Short mmCIF file of C-alpha atoms in Angstrom, two decimals:
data_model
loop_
_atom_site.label_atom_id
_atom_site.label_comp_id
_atom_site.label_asym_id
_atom_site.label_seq_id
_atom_site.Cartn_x
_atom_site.Cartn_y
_atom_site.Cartn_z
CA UNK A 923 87.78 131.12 152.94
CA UNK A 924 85.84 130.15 150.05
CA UNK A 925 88.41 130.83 147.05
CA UNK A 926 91.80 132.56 147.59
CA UNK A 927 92.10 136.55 146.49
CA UNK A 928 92.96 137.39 142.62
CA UNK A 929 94.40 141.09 144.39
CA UNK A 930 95.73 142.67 146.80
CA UNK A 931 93.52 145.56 146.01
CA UNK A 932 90.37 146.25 147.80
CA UNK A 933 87.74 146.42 144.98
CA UNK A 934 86.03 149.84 144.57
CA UNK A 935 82.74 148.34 142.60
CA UNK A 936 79.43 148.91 144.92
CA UNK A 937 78.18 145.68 146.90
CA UNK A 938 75.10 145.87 144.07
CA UNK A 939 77.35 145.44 141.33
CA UNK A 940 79.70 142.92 142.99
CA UNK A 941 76.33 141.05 143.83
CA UNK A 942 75.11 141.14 139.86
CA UNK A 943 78.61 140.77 138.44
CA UNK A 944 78.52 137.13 140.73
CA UNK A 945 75.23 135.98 139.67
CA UNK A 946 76.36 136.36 136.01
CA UNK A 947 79.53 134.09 137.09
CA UNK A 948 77.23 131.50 138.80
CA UNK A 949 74.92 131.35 135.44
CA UNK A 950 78.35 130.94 133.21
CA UNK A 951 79.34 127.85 135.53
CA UNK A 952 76.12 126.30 135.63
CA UNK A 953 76.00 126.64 131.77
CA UNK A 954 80.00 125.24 131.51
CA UNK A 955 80.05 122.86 133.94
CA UNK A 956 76.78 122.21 135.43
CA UNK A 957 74.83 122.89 138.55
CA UNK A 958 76.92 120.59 140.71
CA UNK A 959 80.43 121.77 139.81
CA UNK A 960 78.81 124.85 140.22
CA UNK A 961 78.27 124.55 143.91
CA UNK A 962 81.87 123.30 144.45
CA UNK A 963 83.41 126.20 142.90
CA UNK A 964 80.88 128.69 144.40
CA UNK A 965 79.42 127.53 147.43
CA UNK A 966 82.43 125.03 149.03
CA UNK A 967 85.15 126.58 151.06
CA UNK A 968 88.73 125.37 149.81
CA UNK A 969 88.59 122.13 151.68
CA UNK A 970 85.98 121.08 150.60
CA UNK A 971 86.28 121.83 146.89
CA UNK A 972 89.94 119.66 147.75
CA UNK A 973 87.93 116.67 149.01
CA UNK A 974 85.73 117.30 145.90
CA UNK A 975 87.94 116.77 143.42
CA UNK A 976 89.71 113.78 145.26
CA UNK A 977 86.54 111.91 145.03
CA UNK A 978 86.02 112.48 140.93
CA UNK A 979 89.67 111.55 140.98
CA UNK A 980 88.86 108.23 142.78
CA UNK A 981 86.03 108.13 140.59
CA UNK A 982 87.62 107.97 137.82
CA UNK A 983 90.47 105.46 138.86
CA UNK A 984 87.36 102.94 139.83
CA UNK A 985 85.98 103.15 136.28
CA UNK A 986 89.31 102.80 134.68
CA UNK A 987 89.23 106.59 132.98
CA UNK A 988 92.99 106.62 132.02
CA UNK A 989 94.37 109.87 132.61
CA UNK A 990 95.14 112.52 130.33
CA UNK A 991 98.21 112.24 128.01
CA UNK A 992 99.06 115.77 127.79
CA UNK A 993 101.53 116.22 124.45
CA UNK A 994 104.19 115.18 123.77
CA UNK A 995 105.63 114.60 126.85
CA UNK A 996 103.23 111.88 128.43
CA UNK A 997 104.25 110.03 125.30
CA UNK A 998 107.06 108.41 123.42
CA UNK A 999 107.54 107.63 119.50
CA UNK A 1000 107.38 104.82 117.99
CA UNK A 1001 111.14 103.59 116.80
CA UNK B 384 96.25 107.71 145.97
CA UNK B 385 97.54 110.80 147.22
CA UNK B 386 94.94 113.67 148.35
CA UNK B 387 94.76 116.79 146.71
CA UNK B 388 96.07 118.55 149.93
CA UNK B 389 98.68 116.47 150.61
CA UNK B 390 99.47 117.33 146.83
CA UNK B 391 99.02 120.59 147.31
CA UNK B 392 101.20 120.79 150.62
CA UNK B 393 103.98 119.17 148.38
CA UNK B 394 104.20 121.70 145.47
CA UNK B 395 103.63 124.68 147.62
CA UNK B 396 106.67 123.38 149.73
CA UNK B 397 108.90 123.28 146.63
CA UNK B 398 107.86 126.55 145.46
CA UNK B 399 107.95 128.37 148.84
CA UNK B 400 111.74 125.89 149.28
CA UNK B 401 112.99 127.88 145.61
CA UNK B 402 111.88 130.88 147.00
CA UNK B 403 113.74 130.75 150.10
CA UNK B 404 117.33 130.05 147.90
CA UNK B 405 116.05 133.37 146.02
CA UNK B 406 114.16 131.97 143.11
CA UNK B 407 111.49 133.36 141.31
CA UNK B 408 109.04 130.73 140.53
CA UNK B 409 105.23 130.40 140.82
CA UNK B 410 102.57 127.43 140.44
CA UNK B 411 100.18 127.63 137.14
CA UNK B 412 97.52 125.75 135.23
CA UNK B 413 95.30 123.24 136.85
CA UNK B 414 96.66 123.64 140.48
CA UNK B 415 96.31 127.26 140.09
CA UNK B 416 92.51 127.34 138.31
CA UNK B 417 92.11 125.26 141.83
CA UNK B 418 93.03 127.88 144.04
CA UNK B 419 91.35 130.59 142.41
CA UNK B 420 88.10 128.40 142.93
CA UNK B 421 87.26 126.28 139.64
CA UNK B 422 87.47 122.63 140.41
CA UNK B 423 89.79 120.53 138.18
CA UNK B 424 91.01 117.08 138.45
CA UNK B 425 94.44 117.87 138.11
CA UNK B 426 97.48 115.86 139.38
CA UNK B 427 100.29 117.67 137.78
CA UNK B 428 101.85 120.78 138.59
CA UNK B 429 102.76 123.27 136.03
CA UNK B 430 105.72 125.54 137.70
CA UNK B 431 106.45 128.85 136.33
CA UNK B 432 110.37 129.18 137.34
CA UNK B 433 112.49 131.83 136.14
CA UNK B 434 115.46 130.28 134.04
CA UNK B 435 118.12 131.89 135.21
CA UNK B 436 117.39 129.51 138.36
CA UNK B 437 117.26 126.70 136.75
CA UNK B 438 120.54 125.01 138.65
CA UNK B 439 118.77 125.80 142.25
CA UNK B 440 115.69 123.94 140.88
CA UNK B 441 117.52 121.14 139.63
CA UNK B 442 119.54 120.70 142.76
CA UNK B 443 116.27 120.94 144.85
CA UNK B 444 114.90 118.25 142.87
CA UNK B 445 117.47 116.21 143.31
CA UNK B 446 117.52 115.91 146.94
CA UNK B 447 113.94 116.10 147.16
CA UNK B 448 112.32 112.26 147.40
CA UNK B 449 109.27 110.85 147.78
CA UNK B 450 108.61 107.54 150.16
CA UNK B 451 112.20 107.00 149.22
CA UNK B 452 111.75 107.73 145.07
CA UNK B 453 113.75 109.84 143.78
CA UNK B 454 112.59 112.43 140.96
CA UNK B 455 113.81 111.87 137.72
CA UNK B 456 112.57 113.99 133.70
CA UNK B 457 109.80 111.88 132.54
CA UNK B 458 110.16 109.63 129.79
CA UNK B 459 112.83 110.40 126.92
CA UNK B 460 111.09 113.31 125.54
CA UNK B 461 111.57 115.75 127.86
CA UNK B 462 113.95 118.58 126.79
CA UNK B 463 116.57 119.36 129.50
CA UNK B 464 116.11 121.90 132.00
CA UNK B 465 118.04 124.47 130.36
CA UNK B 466 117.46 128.27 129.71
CA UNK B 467 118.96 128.32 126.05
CA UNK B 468 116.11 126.18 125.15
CA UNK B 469 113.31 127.28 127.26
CA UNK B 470 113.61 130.93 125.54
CA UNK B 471 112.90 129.19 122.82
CA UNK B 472 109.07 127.76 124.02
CA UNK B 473 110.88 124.21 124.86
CA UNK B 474 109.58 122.96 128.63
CA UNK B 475 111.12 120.11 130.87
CA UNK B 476 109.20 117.43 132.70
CA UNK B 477 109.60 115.64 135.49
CA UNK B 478 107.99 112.84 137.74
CA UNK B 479 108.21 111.18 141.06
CA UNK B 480 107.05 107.56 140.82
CA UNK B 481 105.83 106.90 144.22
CA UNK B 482 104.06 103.80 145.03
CA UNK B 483 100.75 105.67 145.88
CA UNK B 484 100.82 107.15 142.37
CA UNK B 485 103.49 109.21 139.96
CA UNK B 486 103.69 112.87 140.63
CA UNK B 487 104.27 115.21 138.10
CA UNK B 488 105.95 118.59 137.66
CA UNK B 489 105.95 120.43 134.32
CA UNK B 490 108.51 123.21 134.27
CA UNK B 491 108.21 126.75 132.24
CA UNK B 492 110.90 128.96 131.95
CA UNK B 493 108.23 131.00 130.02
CA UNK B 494 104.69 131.20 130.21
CA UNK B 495 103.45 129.88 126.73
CA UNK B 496 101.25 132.80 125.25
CA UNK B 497 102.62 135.58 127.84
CA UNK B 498 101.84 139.12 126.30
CA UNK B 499 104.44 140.30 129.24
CA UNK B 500 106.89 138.86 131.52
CA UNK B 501 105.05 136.62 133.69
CA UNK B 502 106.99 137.17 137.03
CA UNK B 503 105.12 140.41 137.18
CA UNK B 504 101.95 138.31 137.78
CA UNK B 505 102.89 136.59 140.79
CA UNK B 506 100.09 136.62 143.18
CA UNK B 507 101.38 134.86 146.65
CA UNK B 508 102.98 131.23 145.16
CA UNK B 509 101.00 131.04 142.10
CA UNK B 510 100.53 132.87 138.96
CA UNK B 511 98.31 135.52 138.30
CA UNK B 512 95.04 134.63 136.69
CA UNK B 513 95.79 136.83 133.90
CA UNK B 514 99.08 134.44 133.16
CA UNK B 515 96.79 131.42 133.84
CA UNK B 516 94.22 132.26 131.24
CA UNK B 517 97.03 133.18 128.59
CA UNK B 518 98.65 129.57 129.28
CA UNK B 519 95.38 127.94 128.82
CA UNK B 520 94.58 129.21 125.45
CA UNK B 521 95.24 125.42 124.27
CA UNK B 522 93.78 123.17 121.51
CA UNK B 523 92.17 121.15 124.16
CA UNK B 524 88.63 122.12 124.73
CA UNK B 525 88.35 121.13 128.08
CA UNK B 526 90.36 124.41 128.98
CA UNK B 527 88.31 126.93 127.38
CA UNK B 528 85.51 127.42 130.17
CA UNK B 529 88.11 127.84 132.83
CA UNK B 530 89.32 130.88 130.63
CA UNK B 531 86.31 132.52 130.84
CA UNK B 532 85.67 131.54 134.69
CA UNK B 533 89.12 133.08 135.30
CA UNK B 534 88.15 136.68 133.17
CA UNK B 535 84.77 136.49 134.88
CA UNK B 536 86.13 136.50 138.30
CA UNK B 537 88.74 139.23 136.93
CA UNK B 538 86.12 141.49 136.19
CA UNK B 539 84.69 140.88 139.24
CA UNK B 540 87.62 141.79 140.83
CA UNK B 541 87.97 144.61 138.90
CA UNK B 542 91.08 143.84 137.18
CA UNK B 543 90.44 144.73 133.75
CA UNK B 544 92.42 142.36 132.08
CA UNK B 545 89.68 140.04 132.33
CA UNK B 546 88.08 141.25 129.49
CA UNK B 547 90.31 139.28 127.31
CA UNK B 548 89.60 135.61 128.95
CA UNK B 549 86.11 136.03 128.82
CA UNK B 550 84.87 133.85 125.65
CA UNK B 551 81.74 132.73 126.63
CA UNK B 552 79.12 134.87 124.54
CA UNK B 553 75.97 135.31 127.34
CA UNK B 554 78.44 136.13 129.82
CA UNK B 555 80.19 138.90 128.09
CA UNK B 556 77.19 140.26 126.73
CA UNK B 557 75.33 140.11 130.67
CA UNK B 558 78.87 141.45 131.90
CA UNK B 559 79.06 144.26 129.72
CA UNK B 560 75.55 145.45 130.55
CA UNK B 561 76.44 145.81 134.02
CA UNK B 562 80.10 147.15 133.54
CA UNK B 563 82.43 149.08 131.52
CA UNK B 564 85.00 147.85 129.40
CA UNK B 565 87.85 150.17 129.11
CA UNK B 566 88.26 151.04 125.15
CA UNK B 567 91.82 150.30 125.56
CA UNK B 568 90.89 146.87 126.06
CA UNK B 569 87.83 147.00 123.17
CA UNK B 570 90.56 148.04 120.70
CA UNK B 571 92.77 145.64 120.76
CA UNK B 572 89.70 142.68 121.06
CA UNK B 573 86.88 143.49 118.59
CA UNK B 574 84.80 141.23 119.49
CA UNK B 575 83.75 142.95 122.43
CA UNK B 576 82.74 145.51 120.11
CA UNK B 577 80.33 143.61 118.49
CA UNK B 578 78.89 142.45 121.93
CA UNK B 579 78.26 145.87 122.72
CA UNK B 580 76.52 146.58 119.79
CA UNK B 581 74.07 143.38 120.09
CA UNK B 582 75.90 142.51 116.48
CA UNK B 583 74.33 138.77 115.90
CA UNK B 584 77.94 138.11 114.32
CA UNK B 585 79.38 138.36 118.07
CA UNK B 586 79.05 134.91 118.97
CA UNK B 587 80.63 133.94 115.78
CA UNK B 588 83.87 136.52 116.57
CA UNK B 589 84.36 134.83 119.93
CA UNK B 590 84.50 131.16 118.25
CA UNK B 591 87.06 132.81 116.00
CA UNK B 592 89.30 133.55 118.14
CA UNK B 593 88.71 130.79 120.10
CA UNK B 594 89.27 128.56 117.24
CA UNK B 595 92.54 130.31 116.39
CA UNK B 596 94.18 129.73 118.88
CA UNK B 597 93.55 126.43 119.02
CA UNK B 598 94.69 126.00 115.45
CA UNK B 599 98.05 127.86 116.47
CA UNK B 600 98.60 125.74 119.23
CA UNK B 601 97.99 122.65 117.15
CA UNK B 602 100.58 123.90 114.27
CA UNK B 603 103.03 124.52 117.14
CA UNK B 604 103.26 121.05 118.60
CA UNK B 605 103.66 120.22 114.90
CA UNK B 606 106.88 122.42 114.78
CA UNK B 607 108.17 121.19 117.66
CA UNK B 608 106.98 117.37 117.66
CA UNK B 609 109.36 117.49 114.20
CA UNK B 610 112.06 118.98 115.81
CA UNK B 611 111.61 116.04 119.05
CA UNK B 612 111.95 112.62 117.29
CA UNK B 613 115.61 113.12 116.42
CA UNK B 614 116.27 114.31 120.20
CA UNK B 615 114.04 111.45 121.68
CA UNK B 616 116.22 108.73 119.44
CA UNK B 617 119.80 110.24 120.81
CA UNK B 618 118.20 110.40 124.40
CA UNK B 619 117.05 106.78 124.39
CA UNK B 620 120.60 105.69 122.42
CA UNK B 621 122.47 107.68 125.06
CA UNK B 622 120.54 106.46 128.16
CA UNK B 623 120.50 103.02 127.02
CA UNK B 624 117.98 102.10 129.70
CA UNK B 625 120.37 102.58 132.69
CA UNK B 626 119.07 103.60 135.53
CA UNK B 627 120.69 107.31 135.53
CA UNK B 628 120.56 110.06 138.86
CA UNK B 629 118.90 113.46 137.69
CA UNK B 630 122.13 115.06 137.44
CA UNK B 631 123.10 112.69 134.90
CA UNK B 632 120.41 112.12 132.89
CA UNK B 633 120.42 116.21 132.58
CA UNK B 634 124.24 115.92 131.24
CA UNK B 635 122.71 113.47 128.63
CA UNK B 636 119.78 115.61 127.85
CA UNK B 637 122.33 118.72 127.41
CA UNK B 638 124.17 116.99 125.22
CA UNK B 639 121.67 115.52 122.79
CA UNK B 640 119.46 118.94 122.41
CA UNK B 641 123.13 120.66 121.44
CA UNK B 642 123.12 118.12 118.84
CA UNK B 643 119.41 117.76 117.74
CA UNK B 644 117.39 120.31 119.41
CA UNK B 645 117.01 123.74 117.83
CA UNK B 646 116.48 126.47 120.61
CA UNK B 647 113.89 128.17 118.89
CA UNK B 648 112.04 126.22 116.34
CA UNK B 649 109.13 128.74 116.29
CA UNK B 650 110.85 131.65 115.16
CA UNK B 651 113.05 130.08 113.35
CA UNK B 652 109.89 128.81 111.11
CA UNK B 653 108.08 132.15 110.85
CA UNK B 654 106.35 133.43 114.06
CA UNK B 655 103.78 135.41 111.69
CA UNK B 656 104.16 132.60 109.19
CA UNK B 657 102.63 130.71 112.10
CA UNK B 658 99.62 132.74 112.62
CA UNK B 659 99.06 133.18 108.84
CA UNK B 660 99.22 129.38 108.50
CA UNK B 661 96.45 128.92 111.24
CA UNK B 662 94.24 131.82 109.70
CA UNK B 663 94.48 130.04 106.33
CA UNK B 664 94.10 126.98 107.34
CA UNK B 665 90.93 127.63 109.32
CA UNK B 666 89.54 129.03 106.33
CA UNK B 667 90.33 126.45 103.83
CA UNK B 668 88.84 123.86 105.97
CA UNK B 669 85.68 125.98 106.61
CA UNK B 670 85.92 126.11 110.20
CA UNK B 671 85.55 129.93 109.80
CA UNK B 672 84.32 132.03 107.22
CA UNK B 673 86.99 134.62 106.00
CA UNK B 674 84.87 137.32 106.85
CA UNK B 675 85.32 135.78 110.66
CA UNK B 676 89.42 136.76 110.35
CA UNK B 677 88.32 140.59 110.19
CA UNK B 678 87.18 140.21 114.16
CA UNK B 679 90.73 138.81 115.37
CA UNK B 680 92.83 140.28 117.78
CA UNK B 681 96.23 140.95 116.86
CA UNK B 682 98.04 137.65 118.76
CA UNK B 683 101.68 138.20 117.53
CA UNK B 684 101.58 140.24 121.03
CA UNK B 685 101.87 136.83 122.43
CA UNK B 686 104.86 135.54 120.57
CA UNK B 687 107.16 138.70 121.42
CA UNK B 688 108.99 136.78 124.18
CA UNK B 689 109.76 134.35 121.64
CA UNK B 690 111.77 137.10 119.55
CA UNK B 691 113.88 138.12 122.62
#
């Protein structure tokens, strides 16, 4: 399985539409987060998109990319 | 470092653990953006836990360790785990500082931004996309294209709620040429409206409301940052760096938000005041034009749970 369901309902949309409706979605994650992270959202099956991300996470650590301090609870105030 | 999977194994065995003692609790945010297929480099989990549970999920995180570490709030900030102050927007945080990395749980009694009742949007142990989206309308930019890539897939999936997460300007534009919107759904977002009508102001509309609500969410973690520095002082007094179980550095947290905590700063300022305030403010400081305001959607549909 490539991505998990959004519904438990079968969709009633022809296969034509479906098909144009997801060519619109690969353009607007090409555009937002280019052709790569494209692929890994698209094209990967879940695995793989977990393996993925575990090696920008690694990434990151290598090159010292701090992670995000999400507010306010990541940080503490001065006294 | 701990895999994704193996993180994933962990929170999906807490949730599906709450469920099994009868609580109603789902996984949201970046973990949940992962399973509906758009990447992110998350390594917290955002839980979604319904606060009249709060007790079983305390107790479960108390007995639940990690190489031998125990799970304790994070930092002296966090606001306890308590359902007086989570209806009022307040959220608890937690960690797990293993030696192959800290883990970190962010708990919601209420899903920041939810125009209804999230538990309504469960969709197997995570949140509905719809919930996701709301919860990511954030100041951070970083969270805006997974809005849209979460409405996108919506539409796909013919759930029309997707119409209101989608705030990329091509995409509507090529969505709507290929699909209805309902008019429901155009009435209460007028942008779409333009978008339909190839109005060159669209674009602008979409920023808009983009850009207000990341201007509310800013002036909200002003209200509440505020209302945090006395409650952070009496936490850190009260702890005194001891070394305290979960169980008792909840008692402590209890008793310093009674004391310096409101337990629902947001209304209590002005819930309208608060949208009026980010309107004005956008304006003054010529991120928008005031013409822009005209294409809002009505957001206090957002705050209602706040008023409750």
């Amino acid at each position: 399985m490539k991505r998990a369901p959004l519904t438990y309902r079968r969709t009633t949309l022809p296969k034509e539409k479906i098909a144009r409706l997801r060519e619109i979605e690969r353009d607007f994650h090409v555009r937002a987060f280019g052709e790569e992270l494209a692929r890994v959202n698209l094209d990967l099956t879940k695995e793989e998109r977990h393996c993925y991300i575990d090696w920008m996470r690694e990434t990151a650590r290598r090159h010292g990319v701090k992670a995000e301090q999400r507010f306010p609870y990541d940080r503490e105030f001065e006294e | 470092m701990i895999s994704y999977a193996e993180l994933e194994r962990f929170y999906e065995g807490l949730v599906m653990k709450l469920r099994e003692r009868g609580v109603v609790c789902a996984i949201t945010s970046g973990m949940a953006c992962v399973h509906y297929g758009v990447a992110e480099t998350t390594k917290d989990c955002d839980l979604l836990c319904h606060s009249g549970s709060f007790n079983v999920l305390l107790d479960l995180l108390g007995e639940t360790e990690i190489s031998g570490h125990r799970c304790g709030y994070r930092g002296n900030l966090s606001p306890p785990l308590d359902a007086r102050w989570h209806r009022g927007g307040w959220t608890s945080h937690f960690e797990w500082v293993a030696p192959t990395g800290a883990l970190t749980l962010d708990v919601f009694g209420h899903a920041l931004r939810e125009s209804s009742p999230w538990p309504r949007d469960v969709f197997g142990l995570y949140a509905g996309p719809h919930t996701v989206a709301q919860m990511k309308r954030t100041n951070r930019d970083k969270d805006w294209p997974f809005i849209t890539a979460l409405g996108t897939r919506m539409v796909e999936a013919d759930d029309e709620r997707g119409w209101l997460h989608v705030f990329d300007a091509n995409a509507l534009a090529e969505l709507l040429k290929e699909h209805d919107c309902p008019p429901d759904i155009v009435a209460v977002r007028p942008a779409i409206r333009l978008v339909q009508e190839t109005d060159p102001r669209a674009a602008g509309a979409l920023n808009a409301e983009r850009k207000l609500w990341a201007e509310h969410d800013r002036l909200r973690i002003k209200i509440l940052e505020r209302h945090l520095r006395p409650y952070v002082s009496a936490v850190r007094r009260a702890r005194a760096g001891r070394d305290l179980s979960l169980l008792a550095d909840h008692a402590v947290r209890v008793e310093c938000a009674g004391q310096h905590l409101p337990e629902n700063p947001l209304r209590d300022y002005g819930l309208e005041k608060i949208v009026a305030e980010a309107k004005a403010g956008l304006v003054e400081t010529g991120v928008l034009p005031e013409s822009a305001l005209t294409w809002l959607p009505d957001v206090m549909i957002y705050f209602k749970w706040l008023e409750t």
